CSV table of C-alpha atoms in Angstrom, one decimal:
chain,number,residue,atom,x,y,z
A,15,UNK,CA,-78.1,-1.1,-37.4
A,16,UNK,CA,-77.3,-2.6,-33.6
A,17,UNK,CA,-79.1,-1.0,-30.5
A,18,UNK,CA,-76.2,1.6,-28.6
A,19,UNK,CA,-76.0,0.0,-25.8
A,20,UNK,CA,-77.3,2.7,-23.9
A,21,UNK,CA,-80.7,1.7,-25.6
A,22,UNK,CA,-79.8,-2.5,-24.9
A,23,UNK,CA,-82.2,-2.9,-22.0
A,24,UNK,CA,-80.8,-6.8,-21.2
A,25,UNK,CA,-77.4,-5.3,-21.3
A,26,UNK,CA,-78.1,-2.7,-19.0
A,27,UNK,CA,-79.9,-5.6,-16.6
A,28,UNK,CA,-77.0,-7.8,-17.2
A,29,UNK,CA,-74.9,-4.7,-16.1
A,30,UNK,CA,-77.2,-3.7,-13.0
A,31,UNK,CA,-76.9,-7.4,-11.8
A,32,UNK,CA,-73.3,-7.6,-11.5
A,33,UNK,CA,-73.0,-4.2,-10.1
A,34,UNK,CA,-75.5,-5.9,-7.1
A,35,UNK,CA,-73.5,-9.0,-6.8
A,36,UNK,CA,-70.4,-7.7,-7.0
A,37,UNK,CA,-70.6,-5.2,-4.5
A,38,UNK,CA,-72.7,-7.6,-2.2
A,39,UNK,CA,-70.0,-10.1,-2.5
A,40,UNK,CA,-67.2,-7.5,-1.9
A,41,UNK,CA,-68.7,-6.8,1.5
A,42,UNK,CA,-69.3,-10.5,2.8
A,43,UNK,CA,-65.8,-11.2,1.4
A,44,UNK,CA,-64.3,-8.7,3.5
A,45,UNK,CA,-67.1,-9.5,6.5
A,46,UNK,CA,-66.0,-13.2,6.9
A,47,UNK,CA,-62.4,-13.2,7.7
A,48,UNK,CA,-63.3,-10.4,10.5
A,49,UNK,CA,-66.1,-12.4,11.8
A,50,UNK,CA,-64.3,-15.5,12.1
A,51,UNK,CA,-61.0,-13.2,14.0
A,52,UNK,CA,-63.8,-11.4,16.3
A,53,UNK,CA,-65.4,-14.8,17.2
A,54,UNK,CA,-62.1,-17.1,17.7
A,55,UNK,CA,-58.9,-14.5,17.7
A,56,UNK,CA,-57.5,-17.0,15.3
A,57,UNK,CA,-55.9,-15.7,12.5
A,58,UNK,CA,-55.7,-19.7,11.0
A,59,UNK,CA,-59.0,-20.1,10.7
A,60,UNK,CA,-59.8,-16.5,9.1
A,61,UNK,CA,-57.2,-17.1,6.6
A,62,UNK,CA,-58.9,-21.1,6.0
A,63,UNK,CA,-62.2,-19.3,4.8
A,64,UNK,CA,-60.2,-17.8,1.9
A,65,UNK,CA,-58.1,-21.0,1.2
A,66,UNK,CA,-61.4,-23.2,1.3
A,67,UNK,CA,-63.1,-20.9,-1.3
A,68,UNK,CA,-60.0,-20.7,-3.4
A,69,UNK,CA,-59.7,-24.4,-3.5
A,70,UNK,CA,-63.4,-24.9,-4.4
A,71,UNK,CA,-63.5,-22.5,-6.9
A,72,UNK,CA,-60.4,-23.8,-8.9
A,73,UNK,CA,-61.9,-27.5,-8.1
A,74,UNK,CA,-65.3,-26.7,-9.8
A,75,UNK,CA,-63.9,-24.4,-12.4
A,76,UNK,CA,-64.3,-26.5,-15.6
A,77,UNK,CA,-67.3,-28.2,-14.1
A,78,UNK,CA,-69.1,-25.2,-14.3
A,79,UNK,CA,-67.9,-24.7,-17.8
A,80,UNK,CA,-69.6,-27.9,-18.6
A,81,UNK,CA,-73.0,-27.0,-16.8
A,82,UNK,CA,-73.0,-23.4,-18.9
A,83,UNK,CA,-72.8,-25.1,-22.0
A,84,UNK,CA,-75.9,-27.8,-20.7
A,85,UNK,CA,-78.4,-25.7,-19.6
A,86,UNK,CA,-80.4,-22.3,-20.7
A,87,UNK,CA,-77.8,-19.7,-19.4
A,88,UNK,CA,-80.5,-17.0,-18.4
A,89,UNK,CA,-82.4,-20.1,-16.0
A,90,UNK,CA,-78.7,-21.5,-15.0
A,91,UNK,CA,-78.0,-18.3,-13.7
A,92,UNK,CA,-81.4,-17.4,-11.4
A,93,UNK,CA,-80.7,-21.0,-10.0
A,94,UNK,CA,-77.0,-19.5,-9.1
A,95,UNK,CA,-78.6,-16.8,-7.5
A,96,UNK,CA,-81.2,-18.6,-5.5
A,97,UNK,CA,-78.9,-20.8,-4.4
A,98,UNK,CA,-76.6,-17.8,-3.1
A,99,UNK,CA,-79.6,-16.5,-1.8
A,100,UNK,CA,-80.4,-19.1,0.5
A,101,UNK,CA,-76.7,-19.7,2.1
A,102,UNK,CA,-76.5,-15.9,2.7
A,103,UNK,CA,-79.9,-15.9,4.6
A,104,UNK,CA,-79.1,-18.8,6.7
A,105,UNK,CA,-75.3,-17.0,7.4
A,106,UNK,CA,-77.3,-13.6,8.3
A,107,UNK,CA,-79.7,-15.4,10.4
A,108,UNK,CA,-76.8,-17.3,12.3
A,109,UNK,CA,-74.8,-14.3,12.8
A,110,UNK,CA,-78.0,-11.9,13.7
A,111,UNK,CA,-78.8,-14.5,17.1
A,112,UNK,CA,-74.6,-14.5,17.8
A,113,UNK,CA,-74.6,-18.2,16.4
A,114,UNK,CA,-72.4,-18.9,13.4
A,115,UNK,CA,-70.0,-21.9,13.8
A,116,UNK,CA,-67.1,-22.5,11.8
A,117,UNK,CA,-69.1,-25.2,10.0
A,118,UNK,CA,-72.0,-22.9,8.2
A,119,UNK,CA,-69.0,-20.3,7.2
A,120,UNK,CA,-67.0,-22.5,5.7
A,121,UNK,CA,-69.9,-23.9,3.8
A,122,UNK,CA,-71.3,-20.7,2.9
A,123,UNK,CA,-67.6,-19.7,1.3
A,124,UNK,CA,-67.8,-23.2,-0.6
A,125,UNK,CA,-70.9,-22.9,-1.8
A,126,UNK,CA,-70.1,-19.5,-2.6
A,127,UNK,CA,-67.3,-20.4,-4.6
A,128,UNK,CA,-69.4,-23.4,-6.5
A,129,UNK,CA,-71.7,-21.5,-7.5
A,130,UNK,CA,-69.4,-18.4,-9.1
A,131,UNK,CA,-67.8,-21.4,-11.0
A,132,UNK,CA,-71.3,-22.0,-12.8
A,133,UNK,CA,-72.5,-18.8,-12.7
A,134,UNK,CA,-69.5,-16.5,-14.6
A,135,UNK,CA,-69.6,-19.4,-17.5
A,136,UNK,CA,-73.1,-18.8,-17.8
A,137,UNK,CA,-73.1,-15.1,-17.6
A,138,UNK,CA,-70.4,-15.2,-20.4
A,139,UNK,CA,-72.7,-16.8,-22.7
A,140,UNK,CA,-75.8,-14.9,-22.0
A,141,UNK,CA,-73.6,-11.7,-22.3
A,142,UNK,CA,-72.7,-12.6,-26.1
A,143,UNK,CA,-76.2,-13.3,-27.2
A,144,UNK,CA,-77.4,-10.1,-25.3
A,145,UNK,CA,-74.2,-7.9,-27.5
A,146,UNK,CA,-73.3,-7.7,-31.0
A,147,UNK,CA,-69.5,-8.4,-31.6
A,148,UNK,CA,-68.5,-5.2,-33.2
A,149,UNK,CA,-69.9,-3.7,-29.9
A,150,UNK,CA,-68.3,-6.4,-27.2
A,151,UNK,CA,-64.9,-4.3,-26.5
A,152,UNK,CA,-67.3,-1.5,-25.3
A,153,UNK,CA,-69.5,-3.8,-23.1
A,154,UNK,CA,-66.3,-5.4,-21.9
A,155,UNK,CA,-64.9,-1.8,-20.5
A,156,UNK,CA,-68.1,-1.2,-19.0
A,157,UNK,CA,-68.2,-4.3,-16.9
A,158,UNK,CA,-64.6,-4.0,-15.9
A,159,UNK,CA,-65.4,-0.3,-14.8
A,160,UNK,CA,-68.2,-1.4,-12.7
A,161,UNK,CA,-66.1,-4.6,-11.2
A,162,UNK,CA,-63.3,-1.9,-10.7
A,163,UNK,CA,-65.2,1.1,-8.9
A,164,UNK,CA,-67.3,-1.8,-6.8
A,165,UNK,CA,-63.9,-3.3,-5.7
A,166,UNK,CA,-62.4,-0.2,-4.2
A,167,UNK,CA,-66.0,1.2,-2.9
A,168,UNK,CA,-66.9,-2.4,-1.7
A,169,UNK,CA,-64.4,-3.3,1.4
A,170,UNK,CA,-65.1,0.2,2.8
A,171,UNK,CA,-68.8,0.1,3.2
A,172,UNK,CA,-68.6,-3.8,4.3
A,173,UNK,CA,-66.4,-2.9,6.8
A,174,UNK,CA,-68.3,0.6,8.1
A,175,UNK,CA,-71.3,-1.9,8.0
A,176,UNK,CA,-69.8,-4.6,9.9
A,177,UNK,CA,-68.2,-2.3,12.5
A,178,UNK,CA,-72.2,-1.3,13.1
A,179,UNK,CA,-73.0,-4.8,13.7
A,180,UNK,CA,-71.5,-7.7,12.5
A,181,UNK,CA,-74.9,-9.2,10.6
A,182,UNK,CA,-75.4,-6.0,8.3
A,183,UNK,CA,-72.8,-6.2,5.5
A,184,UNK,CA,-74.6,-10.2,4.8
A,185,UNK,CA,-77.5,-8.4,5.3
A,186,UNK,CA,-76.6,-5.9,2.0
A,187,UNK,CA,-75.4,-9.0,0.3
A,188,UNK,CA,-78.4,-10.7,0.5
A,189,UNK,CA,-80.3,-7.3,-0.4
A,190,UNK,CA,-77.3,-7.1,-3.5
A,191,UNK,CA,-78.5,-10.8,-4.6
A,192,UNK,CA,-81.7,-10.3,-4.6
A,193,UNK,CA,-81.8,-7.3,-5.9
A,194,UNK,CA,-79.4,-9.2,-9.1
A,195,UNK,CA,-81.8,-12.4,-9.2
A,196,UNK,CA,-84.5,-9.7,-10.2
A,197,UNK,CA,-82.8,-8.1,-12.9
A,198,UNK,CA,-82.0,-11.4,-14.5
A,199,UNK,CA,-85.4,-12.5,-14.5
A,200,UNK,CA,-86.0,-9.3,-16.2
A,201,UNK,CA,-83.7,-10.5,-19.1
A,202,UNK,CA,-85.5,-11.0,-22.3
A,203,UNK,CA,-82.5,-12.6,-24.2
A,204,UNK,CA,-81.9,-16.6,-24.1
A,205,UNK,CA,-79.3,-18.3,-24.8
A,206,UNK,CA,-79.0,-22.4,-25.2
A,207,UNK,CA,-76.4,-24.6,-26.3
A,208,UNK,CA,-76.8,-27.1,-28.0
A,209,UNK,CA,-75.0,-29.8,-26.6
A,210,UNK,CA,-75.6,-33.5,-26.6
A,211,UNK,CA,-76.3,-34.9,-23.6
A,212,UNK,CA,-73.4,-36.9,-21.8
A,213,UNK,CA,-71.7,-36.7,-18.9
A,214,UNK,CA,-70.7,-33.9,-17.3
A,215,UNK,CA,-67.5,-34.8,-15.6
A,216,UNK,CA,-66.4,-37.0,-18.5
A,217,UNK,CA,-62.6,-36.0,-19.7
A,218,UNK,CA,-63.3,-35.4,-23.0
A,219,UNK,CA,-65.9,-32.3,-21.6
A,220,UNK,CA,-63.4,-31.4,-18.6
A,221,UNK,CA,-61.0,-30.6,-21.3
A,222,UNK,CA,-63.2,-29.4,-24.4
A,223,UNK,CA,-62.3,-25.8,-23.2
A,224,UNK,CA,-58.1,-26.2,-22.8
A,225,UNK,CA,-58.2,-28.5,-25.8
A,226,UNK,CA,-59.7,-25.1,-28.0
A,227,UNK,CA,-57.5,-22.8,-26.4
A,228,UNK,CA,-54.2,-25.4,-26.9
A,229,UNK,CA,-55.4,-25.3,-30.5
A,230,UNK,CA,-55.4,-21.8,-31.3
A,231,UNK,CA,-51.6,-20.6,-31.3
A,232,UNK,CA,-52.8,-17.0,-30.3
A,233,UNK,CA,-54.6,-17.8,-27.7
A,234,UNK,CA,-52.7,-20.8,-26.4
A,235,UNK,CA,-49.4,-18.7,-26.1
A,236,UNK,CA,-50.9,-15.3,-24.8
A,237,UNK,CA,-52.7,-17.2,-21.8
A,238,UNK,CA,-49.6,-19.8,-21.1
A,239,UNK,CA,-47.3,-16.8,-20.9
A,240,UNK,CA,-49.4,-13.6,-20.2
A,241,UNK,CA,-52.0,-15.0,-18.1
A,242,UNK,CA,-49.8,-17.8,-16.1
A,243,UNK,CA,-46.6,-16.2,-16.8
A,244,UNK,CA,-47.5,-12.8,-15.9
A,245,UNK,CA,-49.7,-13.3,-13.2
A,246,UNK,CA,-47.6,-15.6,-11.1
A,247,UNK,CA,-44.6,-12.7,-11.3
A,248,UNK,CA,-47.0,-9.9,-11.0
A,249,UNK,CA,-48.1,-11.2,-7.8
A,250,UNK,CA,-45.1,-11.9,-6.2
A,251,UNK,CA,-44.1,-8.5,-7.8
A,252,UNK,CA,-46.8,-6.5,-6.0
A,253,UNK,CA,-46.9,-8.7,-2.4
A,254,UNK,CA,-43.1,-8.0,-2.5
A,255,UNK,CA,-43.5,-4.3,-2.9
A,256,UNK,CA,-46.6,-4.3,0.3
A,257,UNK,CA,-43.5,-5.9,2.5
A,258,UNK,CA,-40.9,-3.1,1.1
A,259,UNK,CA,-43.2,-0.7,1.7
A,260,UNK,CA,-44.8,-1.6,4.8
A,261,UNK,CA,-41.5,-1.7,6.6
A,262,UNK,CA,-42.3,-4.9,7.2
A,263,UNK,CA,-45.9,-4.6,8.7
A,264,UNK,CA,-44.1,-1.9,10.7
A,265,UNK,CA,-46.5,0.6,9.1
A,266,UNK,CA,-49.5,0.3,6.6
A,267,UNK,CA,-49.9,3.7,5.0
A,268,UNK,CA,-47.0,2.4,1.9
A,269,UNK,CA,-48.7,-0.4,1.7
A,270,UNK,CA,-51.8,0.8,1.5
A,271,UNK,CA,-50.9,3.2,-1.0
A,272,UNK,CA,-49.8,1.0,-3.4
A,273,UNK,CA,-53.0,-1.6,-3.1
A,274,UNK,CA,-55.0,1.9,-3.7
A,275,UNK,CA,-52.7,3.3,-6.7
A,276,UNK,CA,-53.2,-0.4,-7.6
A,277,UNK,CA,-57.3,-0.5,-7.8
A,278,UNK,CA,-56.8,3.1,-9.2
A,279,UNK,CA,-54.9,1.7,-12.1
A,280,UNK,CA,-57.4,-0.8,-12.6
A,281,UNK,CA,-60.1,1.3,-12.6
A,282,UNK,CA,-58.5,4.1,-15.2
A,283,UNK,CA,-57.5,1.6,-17.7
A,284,UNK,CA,-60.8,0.2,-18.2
A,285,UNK,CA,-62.4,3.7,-18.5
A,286,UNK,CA,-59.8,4.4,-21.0
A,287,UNK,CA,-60.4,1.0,-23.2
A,288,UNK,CA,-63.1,2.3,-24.9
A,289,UNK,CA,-61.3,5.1,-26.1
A,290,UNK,CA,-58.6,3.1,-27.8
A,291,UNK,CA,-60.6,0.1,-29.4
A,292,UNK,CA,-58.2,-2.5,-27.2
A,293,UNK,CA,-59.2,-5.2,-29.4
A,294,UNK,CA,-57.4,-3.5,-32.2
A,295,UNK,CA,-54.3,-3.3,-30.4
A,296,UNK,CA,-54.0,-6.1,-28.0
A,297,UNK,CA,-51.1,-7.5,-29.4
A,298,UNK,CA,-49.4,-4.2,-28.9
A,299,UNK,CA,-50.7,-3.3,-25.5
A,300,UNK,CA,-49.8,-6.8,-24.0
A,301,UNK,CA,-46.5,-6.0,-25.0
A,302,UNK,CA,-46.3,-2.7,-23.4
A,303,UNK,CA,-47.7,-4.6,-20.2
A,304,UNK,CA,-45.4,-7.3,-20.2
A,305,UNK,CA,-41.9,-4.5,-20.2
A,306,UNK,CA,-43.5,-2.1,-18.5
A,307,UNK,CA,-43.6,-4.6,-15.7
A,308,UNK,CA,-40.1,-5.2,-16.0
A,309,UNK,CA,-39.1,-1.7,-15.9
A,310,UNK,CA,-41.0,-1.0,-12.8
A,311,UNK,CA,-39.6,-4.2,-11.0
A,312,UNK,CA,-35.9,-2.6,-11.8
A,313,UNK,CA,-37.1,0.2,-11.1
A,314,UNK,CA,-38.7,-1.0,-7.3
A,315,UNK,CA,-35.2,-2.4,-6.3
A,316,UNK,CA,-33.8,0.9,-6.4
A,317,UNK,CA,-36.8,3.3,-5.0
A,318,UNK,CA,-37.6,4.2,-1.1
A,319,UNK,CA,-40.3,6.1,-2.6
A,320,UNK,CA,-44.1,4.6,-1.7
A,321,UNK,CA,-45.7,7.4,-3.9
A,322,UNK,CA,-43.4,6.3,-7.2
A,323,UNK,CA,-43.8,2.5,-6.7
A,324,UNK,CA,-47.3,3.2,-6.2
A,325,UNK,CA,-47.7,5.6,-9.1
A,326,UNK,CA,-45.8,2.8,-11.7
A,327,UNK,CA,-47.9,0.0,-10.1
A,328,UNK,CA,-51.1,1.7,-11.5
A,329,UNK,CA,-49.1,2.0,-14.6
A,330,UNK,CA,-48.9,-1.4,-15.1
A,331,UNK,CA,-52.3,-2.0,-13.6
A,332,UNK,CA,-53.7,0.6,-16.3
A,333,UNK,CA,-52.0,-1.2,-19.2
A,334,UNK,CA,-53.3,-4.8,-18.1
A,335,UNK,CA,-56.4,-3.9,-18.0
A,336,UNK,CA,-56.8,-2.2,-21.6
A,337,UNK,CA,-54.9,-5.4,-22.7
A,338,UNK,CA,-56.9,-8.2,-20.7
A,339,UNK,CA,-60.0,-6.3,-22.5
A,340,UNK,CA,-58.7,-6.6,-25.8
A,341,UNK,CA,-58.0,-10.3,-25.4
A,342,UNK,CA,-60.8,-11.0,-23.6
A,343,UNK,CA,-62.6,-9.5,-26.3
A,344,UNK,CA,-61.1,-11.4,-28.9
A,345,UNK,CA,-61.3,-15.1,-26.7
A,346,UNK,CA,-65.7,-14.7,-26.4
A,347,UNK,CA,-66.0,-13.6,-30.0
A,348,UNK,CA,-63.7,-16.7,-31.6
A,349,UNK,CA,-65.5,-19.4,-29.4
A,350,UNK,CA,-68.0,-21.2,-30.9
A,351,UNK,CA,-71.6,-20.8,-29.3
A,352,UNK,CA,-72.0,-24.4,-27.9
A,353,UNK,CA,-68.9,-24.3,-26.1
A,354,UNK,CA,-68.5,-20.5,-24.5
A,355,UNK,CA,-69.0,-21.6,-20.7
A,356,UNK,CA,-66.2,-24.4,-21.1
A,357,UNK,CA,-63.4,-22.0,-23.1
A,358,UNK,CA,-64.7,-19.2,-20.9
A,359,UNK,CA,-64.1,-21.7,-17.5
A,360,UNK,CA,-60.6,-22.9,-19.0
A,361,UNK,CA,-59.2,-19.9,-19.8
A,362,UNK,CA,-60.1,-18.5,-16.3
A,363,UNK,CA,-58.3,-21.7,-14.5
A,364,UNK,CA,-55.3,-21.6,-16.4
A,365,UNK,CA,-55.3,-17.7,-15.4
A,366,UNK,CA,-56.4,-18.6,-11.7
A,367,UNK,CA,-54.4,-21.5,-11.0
A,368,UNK,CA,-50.8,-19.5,-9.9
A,369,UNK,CA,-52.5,-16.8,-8.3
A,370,UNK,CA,-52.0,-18.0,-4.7
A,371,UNK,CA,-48.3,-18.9,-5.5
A,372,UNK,CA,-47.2,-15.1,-6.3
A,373,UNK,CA,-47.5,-14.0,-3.1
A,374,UNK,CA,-45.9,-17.3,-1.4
A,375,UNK,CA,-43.0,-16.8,-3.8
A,376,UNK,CA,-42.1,-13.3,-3.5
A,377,UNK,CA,-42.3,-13.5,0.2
A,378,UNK,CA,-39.7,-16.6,0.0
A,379,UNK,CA,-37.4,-14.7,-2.1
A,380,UNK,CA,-38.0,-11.1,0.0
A,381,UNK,CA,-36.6,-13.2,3.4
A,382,UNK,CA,-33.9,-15.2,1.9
A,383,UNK,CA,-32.4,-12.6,-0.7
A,384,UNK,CA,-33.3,-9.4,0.3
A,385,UNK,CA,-35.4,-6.9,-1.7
A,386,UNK,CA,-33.3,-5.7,-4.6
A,387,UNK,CA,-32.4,-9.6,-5.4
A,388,UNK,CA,-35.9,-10.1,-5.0
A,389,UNK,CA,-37.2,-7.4,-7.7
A,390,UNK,CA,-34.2,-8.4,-10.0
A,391,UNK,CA,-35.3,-12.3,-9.9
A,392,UNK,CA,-38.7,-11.2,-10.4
A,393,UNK,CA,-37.8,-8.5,-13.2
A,394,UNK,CA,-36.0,-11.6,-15.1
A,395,UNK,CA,-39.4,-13.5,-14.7
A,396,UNK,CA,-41.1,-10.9,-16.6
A,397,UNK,CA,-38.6,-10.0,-19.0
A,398,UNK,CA,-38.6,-13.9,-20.2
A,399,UNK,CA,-42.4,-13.6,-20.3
A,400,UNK,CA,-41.8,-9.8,-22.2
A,401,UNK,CA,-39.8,-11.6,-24.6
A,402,UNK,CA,-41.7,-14.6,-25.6
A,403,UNK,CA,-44.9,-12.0,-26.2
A,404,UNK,CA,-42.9,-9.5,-28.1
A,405,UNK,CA,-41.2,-12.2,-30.4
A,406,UNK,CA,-44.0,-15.1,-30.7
A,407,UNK,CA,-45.2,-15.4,-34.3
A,408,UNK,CA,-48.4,-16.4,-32.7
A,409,UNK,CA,-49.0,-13.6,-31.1
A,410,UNK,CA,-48.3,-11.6,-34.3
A,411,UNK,CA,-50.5,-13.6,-36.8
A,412,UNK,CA,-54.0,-13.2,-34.1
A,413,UNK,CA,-56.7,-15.3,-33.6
A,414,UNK,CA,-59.9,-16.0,-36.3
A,415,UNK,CA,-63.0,-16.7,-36.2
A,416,UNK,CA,-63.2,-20.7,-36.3
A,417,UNK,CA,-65.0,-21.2,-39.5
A,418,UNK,CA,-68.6,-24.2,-38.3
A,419,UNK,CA,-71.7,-24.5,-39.6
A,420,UNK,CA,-74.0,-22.6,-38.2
A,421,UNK,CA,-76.6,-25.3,-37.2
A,422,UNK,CA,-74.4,-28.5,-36.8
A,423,UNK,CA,-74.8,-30.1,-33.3
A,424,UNK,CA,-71.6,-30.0,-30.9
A,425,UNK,CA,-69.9,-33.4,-31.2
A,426,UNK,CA,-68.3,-33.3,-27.6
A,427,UNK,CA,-66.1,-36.6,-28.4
A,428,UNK,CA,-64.2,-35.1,-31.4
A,429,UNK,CA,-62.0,-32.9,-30.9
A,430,UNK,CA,-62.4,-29.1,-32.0
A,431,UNK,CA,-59.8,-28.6,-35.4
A,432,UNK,CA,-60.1,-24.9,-35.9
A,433,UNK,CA,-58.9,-22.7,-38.9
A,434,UNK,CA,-56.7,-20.4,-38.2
A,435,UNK,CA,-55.6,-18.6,-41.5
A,436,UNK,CA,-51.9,-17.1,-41.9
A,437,UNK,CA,-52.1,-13.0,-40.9
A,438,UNK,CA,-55.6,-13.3,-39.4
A,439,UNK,CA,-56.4,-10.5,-37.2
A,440,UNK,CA,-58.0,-10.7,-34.1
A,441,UNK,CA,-61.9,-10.0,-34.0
A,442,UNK,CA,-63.2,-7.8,-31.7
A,443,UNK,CA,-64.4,-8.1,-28.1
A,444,UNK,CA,-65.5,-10.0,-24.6
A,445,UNK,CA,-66.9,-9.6,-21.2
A,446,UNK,CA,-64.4,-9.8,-18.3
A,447,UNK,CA,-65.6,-9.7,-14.7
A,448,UNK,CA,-62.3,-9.6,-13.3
A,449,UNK,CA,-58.8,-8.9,-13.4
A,450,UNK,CA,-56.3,-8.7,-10.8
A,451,UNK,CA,-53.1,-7.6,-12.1
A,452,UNK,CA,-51.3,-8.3,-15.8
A,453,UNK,CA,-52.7,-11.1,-17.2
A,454,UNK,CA,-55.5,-11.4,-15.2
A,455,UNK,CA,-58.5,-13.0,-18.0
């Protein structure tokens, strides 16, 4: 009989160190941007620290799936940290004497960002030798509670920090990294691929990860249309509704209802998760996602209400996050071993990669059409998206278990041919740090 995971001591490590990182991370995140408009007054070159790590992270992405899959995934990790470690001291140190130029912020975000693209691969991988599978959709909720509860208490005490003195909320990161490079090292649990040697940026291991997920019909159509799809719409669903709402930066308390209703959403639907087994019903809960998106877009271009929009954004929010877990779970558990940090990095690209457009494009369509064309262009996105998810026999049939051998070496030059039998169901469970809105894996 599996440990509870109350009893799993390297899960509850694994948990304590992302609950220190995270909420170290949230604060410098929030601490940067404001250091760079306190030091300069320019708003361009707060806003480059976010596009810089953005660009780095998407750039290093599958990389970093590669690296996962090389090395030991507990050691991989402590090198992460220790590398965050130092960048963080040298940006505390800078900013402690009233000396931090543009240079060593910008390459504190990039390194930042390279080092989350090998990192969250490798904590993947770890995490599913640390958990059994029939106990992975639990896990999954748990981390996505604690991601969700750090995000909304995170910006709050960075900024109460920072308004103290501008060093202090690096300082609690650096106290938040440390604090996680202990509790890995406190890890019992190793976990090695076993990889051939090769090189690392060779196409054939870039694309190892997309090339599993393309080959899996399940898997292939839920990311392509719930996490590209869905995100891309979602954001330029929920950037539209801050402008509405906002009265056009004429007043932040709508706005700032709906990004709380928002986290709040987030952080009740993966509380609720483990309550509904999610990886039983992701098929069904990605669907209620998908139109409940589209109601609440027709919906938005009717309200003047900030407390409704906000109330059917956490809706939505509530019913991604359930479904991401169920998927999620599903994606770790039907990925081979020897390749988890490259699906893991893939699937997180293909999810990543629009992000930054949403925004962009619901702004352009806010200025040129005015709002309720907006939400009705938008709506239409998401109804496609609904309709493809509702009526896909992929998405019926599920994902298996890709039958392999349980000791044969990963060939890295042959493609990955796996079985997917008519009907199968999808198998339980994964371990998401993140998700921003539907679709989010």
């Amino acid at each position: 009989m599996a440990t509870p995971l109350r009893s799993n001591r390297d899960f509850r490590l694994l948990w304590l160190s992302g609950l220190f990182a995270v909420l170290g991370s949230q604060m410098g995140a929030l601490a940067l941007p404001l250091l760079i408009l306190k030091t300069t007054g320019s708003a361009v070159q707060a806003g480059a620290v976010g596009t810089v790590s953005v660009c780095a992270l998407l750039v290093t992405m599958l990389p970093g799936g590669v690296m996962a899959d090389r090395v030991e995934r507990r050691r991989l990790m402590r090198l992460c940290d220790a590398g965050s470690l130092a960048a963080i001291t040298a940006l505390t140190v800078a900013v402690w004497y009233g000396h931090a130029p543009m240079v060593l912020v910008l390459l504190v975000a990039t390194s930042g960002a390279v080092l989350s693209s090998v990192y969250a691969p490798a904590a993947f991988g770890l995490i599913r030798a640390v958990v059994p599978p029939d106990q992975m959709g639990t896990a999954t909720a748990r981390l996505q509670a604690r991601t969700a509860t750090v995000k909304m208490a995170g910006p709050l005490v960075g900024g109460a920090l920072f308004g103290i003195h501008e060093a202090l909320p690096f300082a609690a990161q650096f106290l938040g990294l440390l604090l996680s490079t202990i509790c890995i090292a406190l890890v019992r649990t190793r976990s090695e691929a076993r990889t051939r040697a090769g090189s690392v940026l060779s196409r054939r291991e870039l694309t190892a990860g997309l090339t599993f997920l393309w080959q899996l019909p399940y898997l292939r159509t839920v990311l392509l249309v719930f996490g590209l799809g869905m995100n891309f719409a979602f954001g330029a669903l929920t950037f539209t509704a801050l402008a509405v709402f906002s009265d056009n930066g004429t007043s932040g308390l709508g706005s700032g209802f709906v990004i709380t209703c928002v986290s709040a959403g987030s952080l009740a639907g993966a509380l609720l998760a483990p309550r509904i087994s999610p990886d039983r019903h992701a098929r069904a809960l990605i669907i209620a996602t998908c139109w409940s998106c589209v109601l609440t877009a027709g919906a938005l271009s009717w309200l003047s209400s900030a407390l409704l929009a906000g109330v059917l954004c956490a809706l939505c929010m509530c019913l991604s996050m359930t479904a991401s877990i169920g998927f999620l779970s599903t994606l770790l558990i039907v990925t081979p071993e020897d390749r988890i940090g490259r699906v893991q990095s893939a699937a997180g690209f293909l999810s990543s990669v629009v992000q930054p457009f949403g925004p962009l494009a619901g702004g352009a369509l806010l200025t040129l059409l005015g709002t309720r064309s907006a939400f009705g262009i938008i709506g239409g996105v998401l109804a496609v998206s609904a309709v493809i998810v509702t009526l896909a026999p992929s998405v019926r049939s599920g994902a298996a278990v890709p039958e392999q051998e349980p000791d044969a070496p990963f060939e890295p030059d042959v493609p990955f041919e796996p079985a997917v039998p008519e009907g199968a169901r999808p198998a339980p469970a994964r371990t998401a740090h993140d998700a921003a809105g539907p679709g989010a894996l």
